[in-house]
mmCIF file of C-alpha atoms in Angstrom:
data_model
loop_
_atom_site.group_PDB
_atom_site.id
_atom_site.type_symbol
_atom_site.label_atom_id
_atom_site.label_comp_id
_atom_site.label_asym_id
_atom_site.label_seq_id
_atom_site.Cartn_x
_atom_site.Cartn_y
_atom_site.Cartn_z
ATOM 1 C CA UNK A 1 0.000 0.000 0.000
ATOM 2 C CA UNK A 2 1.316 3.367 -0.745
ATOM 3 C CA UNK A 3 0.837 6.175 1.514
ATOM 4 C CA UNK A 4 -1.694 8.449 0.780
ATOM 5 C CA UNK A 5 0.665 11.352 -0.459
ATOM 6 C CA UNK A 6 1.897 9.166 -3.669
ATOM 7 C CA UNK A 7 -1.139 10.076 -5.245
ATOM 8 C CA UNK A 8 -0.186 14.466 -4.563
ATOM 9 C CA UNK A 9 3.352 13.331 -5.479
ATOM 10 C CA UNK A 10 2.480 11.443 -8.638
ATOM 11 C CA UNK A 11 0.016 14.189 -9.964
ATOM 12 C CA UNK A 12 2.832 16.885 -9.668
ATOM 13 C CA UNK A 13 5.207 14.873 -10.787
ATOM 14 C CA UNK A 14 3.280 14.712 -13.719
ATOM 15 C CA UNK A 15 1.869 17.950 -14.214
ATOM 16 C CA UNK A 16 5.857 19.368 -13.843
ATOM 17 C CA UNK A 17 6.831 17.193 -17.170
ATOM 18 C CA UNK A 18 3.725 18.172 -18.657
ATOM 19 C CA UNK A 19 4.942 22.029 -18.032
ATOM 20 C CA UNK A 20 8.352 20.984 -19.274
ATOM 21 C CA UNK A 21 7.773 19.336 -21.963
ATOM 22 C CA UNK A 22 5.893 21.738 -23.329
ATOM 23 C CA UNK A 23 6.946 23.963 -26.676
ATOM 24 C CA UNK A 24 8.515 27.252 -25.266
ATOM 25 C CA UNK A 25 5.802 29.262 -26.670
ATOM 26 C CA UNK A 26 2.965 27.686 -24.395
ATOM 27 C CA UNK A 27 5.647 27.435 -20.881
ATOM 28 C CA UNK A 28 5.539 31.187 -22.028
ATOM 29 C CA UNK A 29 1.862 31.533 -21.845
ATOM 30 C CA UNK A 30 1.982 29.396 -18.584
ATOM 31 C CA UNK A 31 4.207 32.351 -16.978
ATOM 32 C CA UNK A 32 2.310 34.865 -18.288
ATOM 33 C CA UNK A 33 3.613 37.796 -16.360
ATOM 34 C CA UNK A 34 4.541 36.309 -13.258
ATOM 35 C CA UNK A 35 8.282 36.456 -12.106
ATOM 36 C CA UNK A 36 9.362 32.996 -11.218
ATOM 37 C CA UNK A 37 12.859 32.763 -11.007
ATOM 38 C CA UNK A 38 15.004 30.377 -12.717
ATOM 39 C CA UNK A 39 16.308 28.907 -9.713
ATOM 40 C CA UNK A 40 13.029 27.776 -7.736
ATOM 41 C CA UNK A 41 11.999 25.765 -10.656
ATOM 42 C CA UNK A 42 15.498 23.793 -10.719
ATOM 43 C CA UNK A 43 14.960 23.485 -7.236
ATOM 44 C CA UNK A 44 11.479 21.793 -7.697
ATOM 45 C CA UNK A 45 12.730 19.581 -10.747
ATOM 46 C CA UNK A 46 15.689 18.191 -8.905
ATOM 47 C CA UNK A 47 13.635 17.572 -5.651
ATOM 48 C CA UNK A 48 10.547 15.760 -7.933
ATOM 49 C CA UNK A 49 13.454 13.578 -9.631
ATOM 50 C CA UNK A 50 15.070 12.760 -6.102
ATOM 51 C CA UNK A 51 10.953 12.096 -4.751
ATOM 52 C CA UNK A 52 10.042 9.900 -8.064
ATOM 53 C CA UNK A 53 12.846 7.110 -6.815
ATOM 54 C CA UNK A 54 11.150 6.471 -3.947
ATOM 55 C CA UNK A 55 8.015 6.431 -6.043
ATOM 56 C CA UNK A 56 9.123 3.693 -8.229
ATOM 57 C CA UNK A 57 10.489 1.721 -5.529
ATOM 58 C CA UNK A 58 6.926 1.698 -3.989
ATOM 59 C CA UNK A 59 5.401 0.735 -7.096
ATOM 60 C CA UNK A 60 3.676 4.098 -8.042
ATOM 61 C CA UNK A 61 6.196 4.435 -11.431
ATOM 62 C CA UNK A 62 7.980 1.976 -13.100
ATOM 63 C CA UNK A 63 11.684 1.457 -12.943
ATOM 64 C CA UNK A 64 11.819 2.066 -16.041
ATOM 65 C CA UNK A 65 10.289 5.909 -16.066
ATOM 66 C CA UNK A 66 13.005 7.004 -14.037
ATOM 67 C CA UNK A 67 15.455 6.846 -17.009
ATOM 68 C CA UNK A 68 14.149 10.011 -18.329
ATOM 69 C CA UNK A 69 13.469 11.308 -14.768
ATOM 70 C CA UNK A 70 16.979 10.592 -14.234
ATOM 71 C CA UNK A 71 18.221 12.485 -17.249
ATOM 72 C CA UNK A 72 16.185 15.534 -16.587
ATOM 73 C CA UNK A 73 18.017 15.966 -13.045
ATOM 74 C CA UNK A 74 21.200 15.396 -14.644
ATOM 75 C CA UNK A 75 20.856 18.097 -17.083
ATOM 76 C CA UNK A 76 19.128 20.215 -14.470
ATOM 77 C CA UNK A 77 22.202 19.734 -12.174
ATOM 78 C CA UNK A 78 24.262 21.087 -14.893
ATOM 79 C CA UNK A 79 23.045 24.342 -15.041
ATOM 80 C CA UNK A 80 25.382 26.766 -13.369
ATOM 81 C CA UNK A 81 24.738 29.457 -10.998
ATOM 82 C CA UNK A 82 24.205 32.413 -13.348
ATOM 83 C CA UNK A 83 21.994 29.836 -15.655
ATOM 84 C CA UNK A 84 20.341 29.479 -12.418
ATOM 85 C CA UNK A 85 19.632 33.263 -11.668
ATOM 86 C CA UNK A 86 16.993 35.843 -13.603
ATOM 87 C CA UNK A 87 14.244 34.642 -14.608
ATOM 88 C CA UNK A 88 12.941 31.948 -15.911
ATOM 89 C CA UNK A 89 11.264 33.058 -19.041
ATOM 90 C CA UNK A 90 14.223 34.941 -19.459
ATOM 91 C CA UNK A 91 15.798 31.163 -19.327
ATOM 92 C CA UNK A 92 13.364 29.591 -21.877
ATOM 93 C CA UNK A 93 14.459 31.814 -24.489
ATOM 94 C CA UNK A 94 18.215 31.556 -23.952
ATOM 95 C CA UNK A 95 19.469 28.580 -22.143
ATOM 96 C CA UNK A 96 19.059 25.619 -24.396
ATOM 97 C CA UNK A 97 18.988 23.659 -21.208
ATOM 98 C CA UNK A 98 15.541 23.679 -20.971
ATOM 99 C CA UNK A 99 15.357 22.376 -24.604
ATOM 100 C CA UNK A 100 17.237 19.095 -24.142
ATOM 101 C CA UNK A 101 15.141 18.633 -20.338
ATOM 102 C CA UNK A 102 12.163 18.596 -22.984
ATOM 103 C CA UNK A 103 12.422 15.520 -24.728
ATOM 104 C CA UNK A 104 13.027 13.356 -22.006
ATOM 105 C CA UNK A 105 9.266 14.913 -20.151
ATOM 106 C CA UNK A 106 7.963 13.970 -23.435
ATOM 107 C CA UNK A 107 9.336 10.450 -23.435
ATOM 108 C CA UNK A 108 8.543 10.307 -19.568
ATOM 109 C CA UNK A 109 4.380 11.291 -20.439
ATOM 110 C CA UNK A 110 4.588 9.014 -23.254
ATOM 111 C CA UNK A 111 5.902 5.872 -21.189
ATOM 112 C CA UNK A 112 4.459 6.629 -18.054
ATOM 113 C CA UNK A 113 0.498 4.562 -17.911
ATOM 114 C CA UNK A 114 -2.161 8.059 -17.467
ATOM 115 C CA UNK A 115 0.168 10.607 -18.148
ATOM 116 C CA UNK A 116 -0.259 11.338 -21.736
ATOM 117 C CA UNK A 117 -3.007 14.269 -21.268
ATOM 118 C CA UNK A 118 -1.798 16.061 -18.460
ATOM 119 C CA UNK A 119 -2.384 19.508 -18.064
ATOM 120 C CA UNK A 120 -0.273 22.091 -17.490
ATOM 121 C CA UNK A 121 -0.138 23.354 -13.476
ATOM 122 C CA UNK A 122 -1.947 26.095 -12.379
ATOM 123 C CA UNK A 123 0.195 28.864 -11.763
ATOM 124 C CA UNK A 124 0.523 29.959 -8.610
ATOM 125 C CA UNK A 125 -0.696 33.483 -7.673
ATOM 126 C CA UNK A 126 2.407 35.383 -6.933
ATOM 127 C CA UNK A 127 0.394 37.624 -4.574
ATOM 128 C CA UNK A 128 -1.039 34.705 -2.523
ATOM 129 C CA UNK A 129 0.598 31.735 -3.177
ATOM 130 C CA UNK A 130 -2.794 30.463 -4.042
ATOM 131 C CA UNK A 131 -3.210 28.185 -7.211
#
């Protein structure tokens, strides 16, 4: 039996990839004009990559999905400290990063059983924090 955040951690998961493996243009749109830096959303990729091992281990991906999941925190770990900073639409259109992170979300929805219409996240309110 999983414990009952898997589900929470499994729907983020999956929303994430769907915002990152989505064409620049629409991650655009997503933003709209909020301000999110470059550096929170590393943070969040390399801490849902780190959470999905445990995940697979208790059965709620398989082994197998964490090859992409894997290669999307190793090229997130690569960006440097000033690819880290600004922000991140800023990123989007320079940093060709967060190109090569985008095929492996795609393969990642594609593999991984429910995940191939995910929607993007709701933003979160930059005001309130509230999605």
């Amino acid at each position: 039996m999983n414990p009952p955040g898997d589900a929470h951690l499994r729907t983020w998961t999956l929303r994430f990839m769907a915002l990152l493996a989505a064409e620049t243009r629409a991650q655009l749109a997503w933003l709209g004009e909020r301000e999110l830096e470059t550096g929170a959303v590393v943070e969040e990729v390399e801490l849902l990559c780190r959470l999905s091992e445990g995940l697979a281990e208790r059965g709620v991906f398989a082994p197998e999905s964490l090859r992409d999941l894997r290669a999307i925190g190793r090229r997130v770990a690569e960006i440097d400290a000033a690819g880290r900073a600004g922000l991140w639409a800023d990123a989007l259109a320079t940093d060709p990063a967060w190109d090569a992170i985008r095929t492996p979300a795609r393969r990642f929805l594609l593999t991984t059983p429910g995940a191939r219409r995910q929607p993007l996240p709701r933003p979160v309110d930059p005001h309130t924090g509230d999605h």
